Short mmCIF file of C-alpha atoms in Angstrom, two decimals:
data_model
loop_
_atom_site.label_atom_id
_atom_site.label_comp_id
_atom_site.label_asym_id
_atom_site.label_seq_id
_atom_site.Cartn_x
_atom_site.Cartn_y
_atom_site.Cartn_z
CA UNK M 27 21.92 -70.02 -151.15
CA UNK M 28 19.98 -71.22 -148.15
CA UNK M 29 17.38 -73.80 -148.99
CA UNK M 30 13.80 -72.96 -148.11
CA UNK M 31 12.37 -75.07 -145.30
CA UNK M 32 9.98 -77.77 -146.38
CA UNK M 33 6.68 -78.40 -144.65
CA UNK M 34 6.57 -81.72 -142.87
CA UNK M 35 3.09 -83.00 -142.30
CA UNK M 36 2.32 -85.23 -139.37
CA UNK M 37 1.12 -88.74 -140.27
CA UNK M 38 -2.63 -89.10 -140.47
CA UNK M 39 -4.29 -91.30 -137.86
CA UNK M 40 -6.91 -93.00 -140.04
CA UNK M 41 -8.79 -94.50 -137.08
CA UNK M 42 -9.08 -91.03 -135.53
CA UNK M 43 -10.37 -89.63 -138.81
CA UNK M 44 -12.99 -92.37 -139.08
CA UNK M 45 -14.07 -91.82 -135.47
CA UNK M 46 -14.35 -88.04 -135.97
CA UNK M 47 -16.51 -88.47 -139.05
CA UNK M 48 -18.75 -91.07 -137.40
CA UNK M 49 -19.33 -88.70 -134.51
CA UNK M 50 -20.27 -85.93 -136.92
CA UNK M 51 -22.77 -88.12 -138.78
CA UNK M 52 -24.24 -90.36 -136.08
CA UNK M 53 -26.86 -87.87 -134.70
CA UNK M 54 -28.25 -87.14 -138.14
CA UNK M 55 -28.23 -90.85 -139.06
CA UNK M 56 -30.08 -91.73 -135.87
CA UNK M 57 -32.58 -88.93 -136.49
CA UNK M 58 -33.28 -90.23 -140.02
CA UNK M 59 -33.74 -93.82 -138.84
CA UNK M 60 -36.00 -92.56 -136.05
CA UNK M 61 -38.45 -91.32 -138.71
CA UNK M 62 -39.02 -94.85 -140.01
CA UNK M 63 -41.83 -97.19 -139.04
CA UNK M 64 -40.78 -98.58 -135.61
CA UNK M 65 -40.45 -102.19 -136.80
CA UNK M 66 -38.61 -101.26 -139.95
CA UNK M 67 -36.51 -98.83 -137.95
CA UNK M 68 -35.53 -101.64 -135.59
CA UNK M 69 -34.29 -103.71 -138.53
CA UNK M 70 -32.32 -100.71 -139.76
CA UNK M 71 -30.81 -100.16 -136.33
CA UNK M 72 -29.96 -103.90 -136.14
CA UNK M 73 -28.23 -103.67 -139.52
CA UNK M 74 -26.19 -100.72 -138.28
CA UNK M 75 -25.16 -102.70 -135.20
CA UNK M 76 -27.04 -100.43 -132.76
CA UNK M 77 -29.38 -103.05 -131.31
CA UNK M 78 -30.21 -106.70 -131.05
CA UNK M 79 -33.32 -108.41 -132.43
CA UNK M 80 -36.17 -106.97 -130.34
CA UNK M 81 -34.52 -103.56 -130.01
CA UNK M 82 -32.24 -104.01 -126.99
CA UNK M 83 -29.38 -101.54 -127.52
CA UNK M 84 -25.79 -102.70 -127.90
CA UNK M 85 -22.54 -100.81 -127.62
CA UNK M 86 -21.10 -101.96 -130.98
CA UNK M 87 -20.05 -99.17 -133.34
CA UNK M 88 -21.72 -100.78 -136.37
CA UNK M 89 -18.69 -100.67 -138.68
CA UNK M 90 -15.96 -98.24 -139.66
CA UNK M 91 -18.21 -95.78 -141.46
CA UNK M 92 -15.97 -95.50 -144.52
CA UNK M 93 -18.56 -93.96 -146.83
CA UNK M 94 -19.63 -91.53 -144.16
CA UNK M 95 -16.00 -90.42 -143.82
CA UNK M 96 -15.57 -90.02 -147.57
CA UNK M 97 -18.61 -87.69 -147.70
CA UNK M 98 -17.44 -85.59 -144.72
CA UNK M 99 -13.87 -85.36 -146.05
CA UNK M 100 -15.26 -84.51 -149.51
CA UNK M 101 -17.03 -81.49 -148.03
CA UNK M 102 -13.92 -80.46 -146.06
CA UNK M 103 -11.78 -80.86 -149.21
CA UNK M 104 -14.05 -78.26 -150.83
CA UNK M 105 -13.28 -75.88 -147.99
CA UNK M 106 -16.65 -76.33 -146.24
CA UNK M 107 -17.24 -77.46 -142.65
CA UNK M 108 -17.86 -81.12 -141.95
CA UNK M 109 -21.56 -80.41 -141.36
CA UNK M 110 -22.01 -79.61 -145.08
CA UNK M 111 -21.24 -83.19 -145.97
CA UNK M 112 -23.47 -84.80 -143.36
CA UNK M 113 -26.61 -85.14 -145.53
CA UNK M 114 -24.48 -86.84 -148.20
CA UNK M 115 -22.94 -89.10 -145.53
CA UNK M 116 -26.34 -90.12 -144.20
CA UNK M 117 -27.80 -90.73 -147.66
CA UNK M 118 -24.86 -92.84 -148.84
CA UNK M 119 -24.73 -94.84 -145.59
CA UNK M 120 -28.48 -95.61 -145.92
CA UNK M 121 -27.97 -96.68 -149.55
CA UNK M 122 -24.96 -98.81 -148.65
CA UNK M 123 -26.93 -100.55 -145.91
CA UNK M 124 -29.89 -101.07 -148.24
CA UNK M 125 -27.54 -102.72 -150.77
CA UNK M 126 -26.08 -105.02 -148.10
CA UNK M 127 -29.52 -106.17 -146.97
CA UNK M 128 -30.41 -107.12 -150.54
CA UNK M 129 -26.95 -108.56 -151.31
CA UNK M 130 -27.19 -110.87 -148.28
CA UNK M 131 -30.52 -112.20 -149.55
CA UNK M 132 -29.26 -112.68 -153.13
CA UNK M 133 -26.07 -114.38 -151.95
CA UNK M 134 -27.80 -116.43 -149.22
CA UNK M 135 -25.29 -115.16 -146.64
CA UNK M 136 -26.40 -116.18 -143.13
CA UNK M 137 -24.00 -113.89 -141.20
CA UNK M 138 -22.44 -110.44 -141.36
CA UNK M 139 -20.08 -108.99 -138.80
CA UNK M 140 -20.27 -112.29 -136.93
CA UNK M 141 -24.00 -112.24 -136.29
CA UNK M 142 -27.11 -113.21 -138.29
CA UNK M 143 -27.93 -111.11 -141.30
CA UNK M 144 -31.22 -109.19 -141.28
CA UNK M 145 -33.02 -111.74 -143.45
CA UNK M 146 -31.90 -114.55 -141.18
CA UNK M 147 -32.92 -112.65 -138.04
CA UNK M 148 -36.24 -111.18 -139.24
CA UNK M 149 -37.15 -113.07 -142.45
CA UNK M 150 -36.67 -112.43 -146.14
CA UNK M 151 -39.79 -110.31 -146.67
CA UNK M 152 -39.12 -107.97 -143.75
CA UNK M 153 -35.47 -107.59 -144.81
CA UNK M 154 -36.54 -106.60 -148.33
CA UNK M 155 -38.99 -104.11 -146.85
CA UNK M 156 -36.29 -102.62 -144.63
CA UNK M 157 -33.94 -102.29 -147.60
CA UNK M 158 -36.63 -100.51 -149.64
CA UNK M 159 -37.33 -98.18 -146.71
CA UNK M 160 -33.63 -97.32 -146.34
CA UNK M 161 -33.43 -96.48 -150.04
CA UNK M 162 -36.48 -94.22 -149.87
CA UNK M 163 -35.11 -92.53 -146.75
CA UNK M 164 -31.79 -91.88 -148.45
CA UNK M 165 -33.46 -90.04 -151.36
CA UNK M 166 -35.68 -88.07 -148.94
CA UNK M 167 -32.67 -87.06 -146.82
CA UNK M 168 -30.63 -85.88 -149.80
CA UNK M 169 -33.50 -84.08 -151.50
CA UNK M 170 -34.03 -81.95 -148.37
CA UNK M 171 -30.40 -80.76 -148.33
CA UNK M 172 -29.20 -77.51 -149.99
CA UNK M 173 -28.45 -78.43 -153.57
CA UNK M 174 -30.60 -81.50 -153.15
CA UNK M 175 -31.96 -81.90 -156.70
CA UNK M 176 -28.47 -82.05 -158.22
CA UNK M 177 -27.27 -84.31 -155.41
CA UNK M 178 -30.15 -86.73 -155.99
CA UNK M 179 -29.16 -86.92 -159.66
CA UNK M 180 -25.60 -87.83 -158.68
CA UNK M 181 -26.90 -90.50 -156.30
CA UNK M 182 -29.21 -91.86 -158.98
CA UNK M 183 -26.31 -92.38 -161.38
CA UNK M 184 -24.37 -94.22 -158.68
CA UNK M 185 -27.39 -96.40 -157.87
CA UNK M 186 -27.90 -97.26 -161.52
CA UNK M 187 -24.24 -98.28 -161.73
CA UNK M 188 -24.49 -100.30 -158.52
CA UNK M 189 -27.45 -102.28 -159.87
CA UNK M 190 -25.67 -102.79 -163.21
CA UNK M 191 -22.59 -104.10 -161.44
CA UNK M 192 -24.62 -106.37 -159.16
CA UNK M 193 -26.45 -107.80 -162.17
CA UNK M 194 -23.18 -108.50 -163.96
CA UNK M 195 -21.77 -110.16 -160.84
CA UNK M 196 -24.76 -112.48 -160.58
CA UNK M 197 -24.56 -113.33 -164.27
CA UNK M 198 -20.88 -114.14 -164.02
CA UNK M 199 -21.84 -117.17 -161.91
CA UNK M 200 -23.72 -118.67 -164.89
CA UNK M 201 -20.82 -118.36 -167.35
CA UNK M 202 -18.18 -121.00 -167.98
CA UNK M 203 -14.61 -120.89 -166.67
CA UNK M 204 -13.08 -121.22 -170.12
CA UNK M 205 -13.93 -120.67 -173.78
CA UNK M 206 -15.33 -117.69 -175.66
CA UNK M 207 -18.10 -117.12 -173.08
CA UNK M 208 -15.76 -116.97 -170.11
CA UNK M 209 -15.57 -113.89 -167.89
CA UNK M 210 -12.58 -111.75 -168.82
CA UNK M 211 -10.61 -109.54 -166.48
CA UNK M 212 -11.71 -106.35 -168.23
CA UNK M 213 -15.36 -107.31 -167.66
CA UNK M 214 -14.58 -108.00 -164.03
CA UNK M 215 -12.92 -104.58 -163.73
CA UNK M 216 -15.99 -102.84 -165.11
CA UNK M 217 -18.23 -104.82 -162.74
CA UNK M 218 -16.12 -103.88 -159.73
CA UNK M 219 -16.12 -100.21 -160.62
CA UNK M 220 -19.91 -100.22 -160.76
CA UNK M 221 -20.72 -102.55 -157.87
CA UNK M 222 -18.15 -101.26 -155.39
CA UNK M 223 -16.57 -98.10 -156.80
CA UNK M 224 -19.72 -96.19 -157.78
CA UNK M 225 -20.91 -95.68 -154.23
CA UNK M 226 -17.44 -94.85 -152.92
CA UNK M 227 -16.99 -92.23 -155.65
CA UNK M 228 -20.53 -90.99 -155.00
CA UNK M 229 -19.83 -90.53 -151.26
CA UNK M 230 -16.76 -88.34 -151.81
CA UNK M 231 -18.16 -86.40 -154.72
CA UNK M 232 -21.53 -85.76 -153.03
CA UNK M 233 -19.77 -84.33 -149.99
CA UNK M 234 -17.75 -82.07 -152.21
CA UNK M 235 -20.84 -81.07 -154.20
CA UNK M 236 -22.77 -80.08 -151.06
CA UNK M 237 -19.61 -78.31 -149.87
CA UNK M 238 -19.62 -76.06 -152.95
CA UNK M 239 -16.67 -77.61 -154.78
CA UNK M 240 -15.99 -76.83 -158.44
CA UNK M 241 -17.15 -79.45 -160.96
CA UNK M 242 -13.56 -80.48 -161.67
CA UNK M 243 -13.04 -81.30 -157.99
CA UNK M 244 -16.33 -83.21 -157.77
CA UNK M 245 -15.39 -85.28 -160.83
CA UNK M 246 -11.91 -85.95 -159.49
CA UNK M 247 -13.28 -87.32 -156.21
CA UNK M 248 -15.72 -89.50 -158.09
CA UNK M 249 -12.87 -90.93 -160.16
CA UNK M 250 -10.76 -91.50 -157.06
CA UNK M 251 -13.60 -93.43 -155.40
CA UNK M 252 -14.23 -95.54 -158.45
CA UNK M 253 -10.59 -96.52 -158.78
CA UNK M 254 -10.56 -97.24 -155.05
CA UNK M 255 -13.54 -99.53 -155.51
CA UNK M 256 -11.74 -101.66 -158.07
CA UNK M 257 -8.59 -101.87 -155.87
CA UNK M 258 -10.71 -102.61 -152.81
CA UNK M 259 -12.64 -105.37 -154.56
CA UNK M 260 -9.54 -107.03 -155.95
CA UNK M 261 -7.78 -106.97 -152.59
CA UNK M 262 -10.99 -108.39 -151.08
CA UNK M 263 -10.77 -111.21 -153.65
CA UNK M 264 -7.21 -112.00 -152.55
CA UNK M 265 -8.32 -112.02 -148.93
CA UNK M 266 -11.26 -114.26 -149.89
CA UNK M 267 -8.79 -116.94 -151.00
CA UNK M 268 -5.69 -116.44 -148.87
CA UNK M 269 -6.79 -114.16 -146.02
CA UNK M 270 -6.50 -115.03 -142.32
CA UNK M 271 -10.01 -116.07 -141.09
CA UNK M 272 -9.22 -114.43 -137.72
CA UNK M 273 -8.89 -111.10 -139.60
CA UNK M 274 -11.43 -111.46 -142.40
CA UNK M 275 -14.12 -113.30 -140.48
CA UNK M 276 -14.45 -115.62 -143.50
CA UNK M 277 -13.35 -119.25 -143.82
CA UNK M 278 -10.07 -119.83 -145.64
CA UNK M 279 -10.57 -120.41 -149.36
CA UNK M 280 -14.21 -119.38 -148.89
CA UNK M 281 -14.57 -117.74 -152.31
CA UNK M 282 -13.18 -120.86 -154.01
CA UNK M 283 -15.66 -123.08 -152.15
CA UNK M 284 -18.44 -120.86 -153.49
CA UNK M 285 -16.85 -120.99 -156.97
CA UNK M 286 -16.82 -117.20 -157.25
CA UNK M 287 -15.26 -115.76 -160.39
CA UNK M 288 -12.83 -113.42 -158.64
CA UNK M 289 -9.94 -111.50 -160.21
CA UNK M 290 -7.10 -113.84 -159.12
CA UNK M 291 -8.90 -116.83 -160.59
CA UNK M 292 -9.71 -115.08 -163.87
CA UNK M 293 -6.16 -113.81 -164.21
CA UNK M 294 -4.73 -117.27 -163.59
CA UNK M 295 -7.05 -118.82 -166.16
CA UNK M 296 -6.04 -116.17 -168.72
CA UNK M 297 -2.32 -116.76 -168.21
CA UNK M 298 -0.10 -118.89 -170.43
CA UNK M 299 1.19 -120.84 -167.44
CA UNK M 300 0.97 -124.64 -167.87
CA UNK M 301 -0.90 -124.89 -164.58
CA UNK M 302 -3.87 -122.86 -165.87
CA UNK M 303 -5.25 -125.86 -167.78
CA UNK M 304 -5.18 -128.01 -164.67
CA UNK M 305 -6.88 -125.18 -162.74
CA UNK M 306 -9.71 -124.96 -165.30
CA UNK M 307 -10.32 -128.71 -165.11
CA UNK M 308 -10.30 -128.62 -161.31
CA UNK M 309 -12.83 -125.77 -161.17
CA UNK M 310 -15.09 -127.51 -163.69
CA UNK M 311 -15.03 -130.65 -161.58
CA UNK M 312 -15.60 -128.79 -158.22
CA UNK M 313 -12.25 -130.17 -157.10
CA UNK M 314 -10.12 -129.57 -154.05
CA UNK M 315 -9.99 -125.90 -153.03
CA UNK M 316 -6.55 -126.07 -151.51
CA UNK M 317 -5.10 -127.39 -154.73
CA UNK M 318 -7.03 -124.73 -156.65
CA UNK M 319 -5.58 -121.98 -154.45
CA UNK M 320 -2.05 -123.36 -155.05
CA UNK M 321 -2.64 -123.51 -158.80
CA UNK M 322 -3.98 -119.95 -158.91
CA UNK M 323 -0.86 -118.70 -157.13
CA UNK M 324 1.47 -120.77 -159.32
CA UNK M 325 -0.20 -119.46 -162.46
CA UNK M 326 0.33 -115.89 -161.32
CA UNK M 327 -3.22 -115.03 -160.29
CA UNK M 328 -2.32 -113.63 -156.91
CA UNK M 329 0.55 -111.52 -158.29
CA UNK M 330 -1.59 -110.25 -161.15
CA UNK M 331 -4.35 -109.25 -158.73
CA UNK M 332 -2.04 -107.25 -156.48
CA UNK M 333 -0.42 -105.58 -159.49
CA UNK M 334 -3.84 -104.55 -160.74
CA UNK M 335 -4.83 -103.27 -157.31
CA UNK M 336 -1.66 -101.18 -157.11
CA UNK M 337 -2.36 -99.72 -160.53
CA UNK M 338 -5.72 -98.42 -159.33
CA UNK M 339 -4.21 -97.11 -156.10
CA UNK M 340 -1.85 -95.06 -158.28
CA UNK M 341 -4.85 -93.77 -160.21
CA UNK M 342 -6.50 -92.73 -156.94
CA UNK M 343 -3.38 -90.78 -156.06
CA UNK M 344 -3.36 -89.08 -159.44
CA UNK M 345 -6.99 -88.01 -159.17
CA UNK M 346 -6.40 -86.47 -155.74
CA UNK M 347 -3.16 -84.74 -156.76
CA UNK M 348 -4.76 -83.08 -159.79
CA UNK M 349 -7.91 -81.83 -158.05
CA UNK M 350 -8.29 -78.24 -156.72
CA UNK M 351 -8.91 -79.24 -153.14
CA UNK M 352 -7.94 -78.27 -149.57
CA UNK M 353 -4.65 -79.94 -148.72
CA UNK M 354 -5.40 -81.09 -145.17
CA UNK M 355 -8.60 -82.86 -146.18
CA UNK M 356 -6.82 -84.36 -149.20
CA UNK M 357 -4.13 -85.74 -146.89
CA UNK M 358 -6.81 -87.38 -144.76
CA UNK M 359 -8.62 -88.70 -147.85
CA UNK M 360 -5.37 -90.06 -149.26
CA UNK M 361 -4.58 -91.81 -145.96
CA UNK M 362 -8.06 -93.29 -145.75
CA UNK M 363 -8.05 -94.53 -149.31
CA UNK M 364 -4.60 -96.10 -148.95
CA UNK M 365 -5.69 -97.72 -145.68
CA UNK M 366 -8.65 -99.32 -147.44
CA UNK M 367 -6.78 -100.44 -150.53
CA UNK M 368 -3.51 -101.64 -148.87
CA UNK M 369 -5.00 -104.08 -146.39
CA UNK M 370 -2.63 -106.86 -145.40
CA UNK M 371 -3.02 -110.07 -147.36
#
């Protein structure tokens, strides 16, 4: 019997997919920002990388546009044209930028994408105002879209989760490294799903919702995004300790200097390795970060983190495989999600 030919799909060029989705969304995003108060709109444009302080335009792209792409691909996965997902893409991008403006203030970060953050460039009060305006604009944009009321409810759930996750992350800093009050890895996992995964899941599921997808497909994309968020955050934690500063834009061992309770650290402290006790003492004493990084790796923290990230990548794959979605868009989504979660460390 002659075997049936199998379909061989060409590899997905993730950078091309991101560029295509940015091009689809950029006019609507610019139009939305153009409706803001001119001064607030300038701060928004600065945060997107479109201008310098004072409004002089720049040629920078303003980032990869990952959440925009998830929304557009979510709509296409539902069998709708890219345009159906544009309102979701604009709304989620506005919310993401609003969250970054506030995060930078809470964390005291002076720079983002190698230039001053909005609060450093314009002041804390103006940056808070710009963030609030971006949030309001996101809700307005989504409410005006077909299916807007339901879409706003989906966004509201994601926003509530994001705030919950951010609150947990801030509170983690006040808890001890060891003992019954220490932060456990399951708590960290829940925090990462809310703080990072909720908006990624919201982006993909909102695009699918506006594209007319069945509830099962919408839910599957939300799950995929949430698992991606956990994997993304954990890989980011690994990069925050061992990443190349030329690639990450962050100083080596930066997260350790800031004493952040990241997944590799928590996993190392929870291990039975004899080095974990020395690590706890070093962290309590604000000791040498290079020694701390070596102890974390010796105690299995780095390996545990990458194992956990891979587990959630597998869950992403499962959610996409089981969903009733258009194959080409699923292939692009899968490639994008793997690109984000499998960054080199």
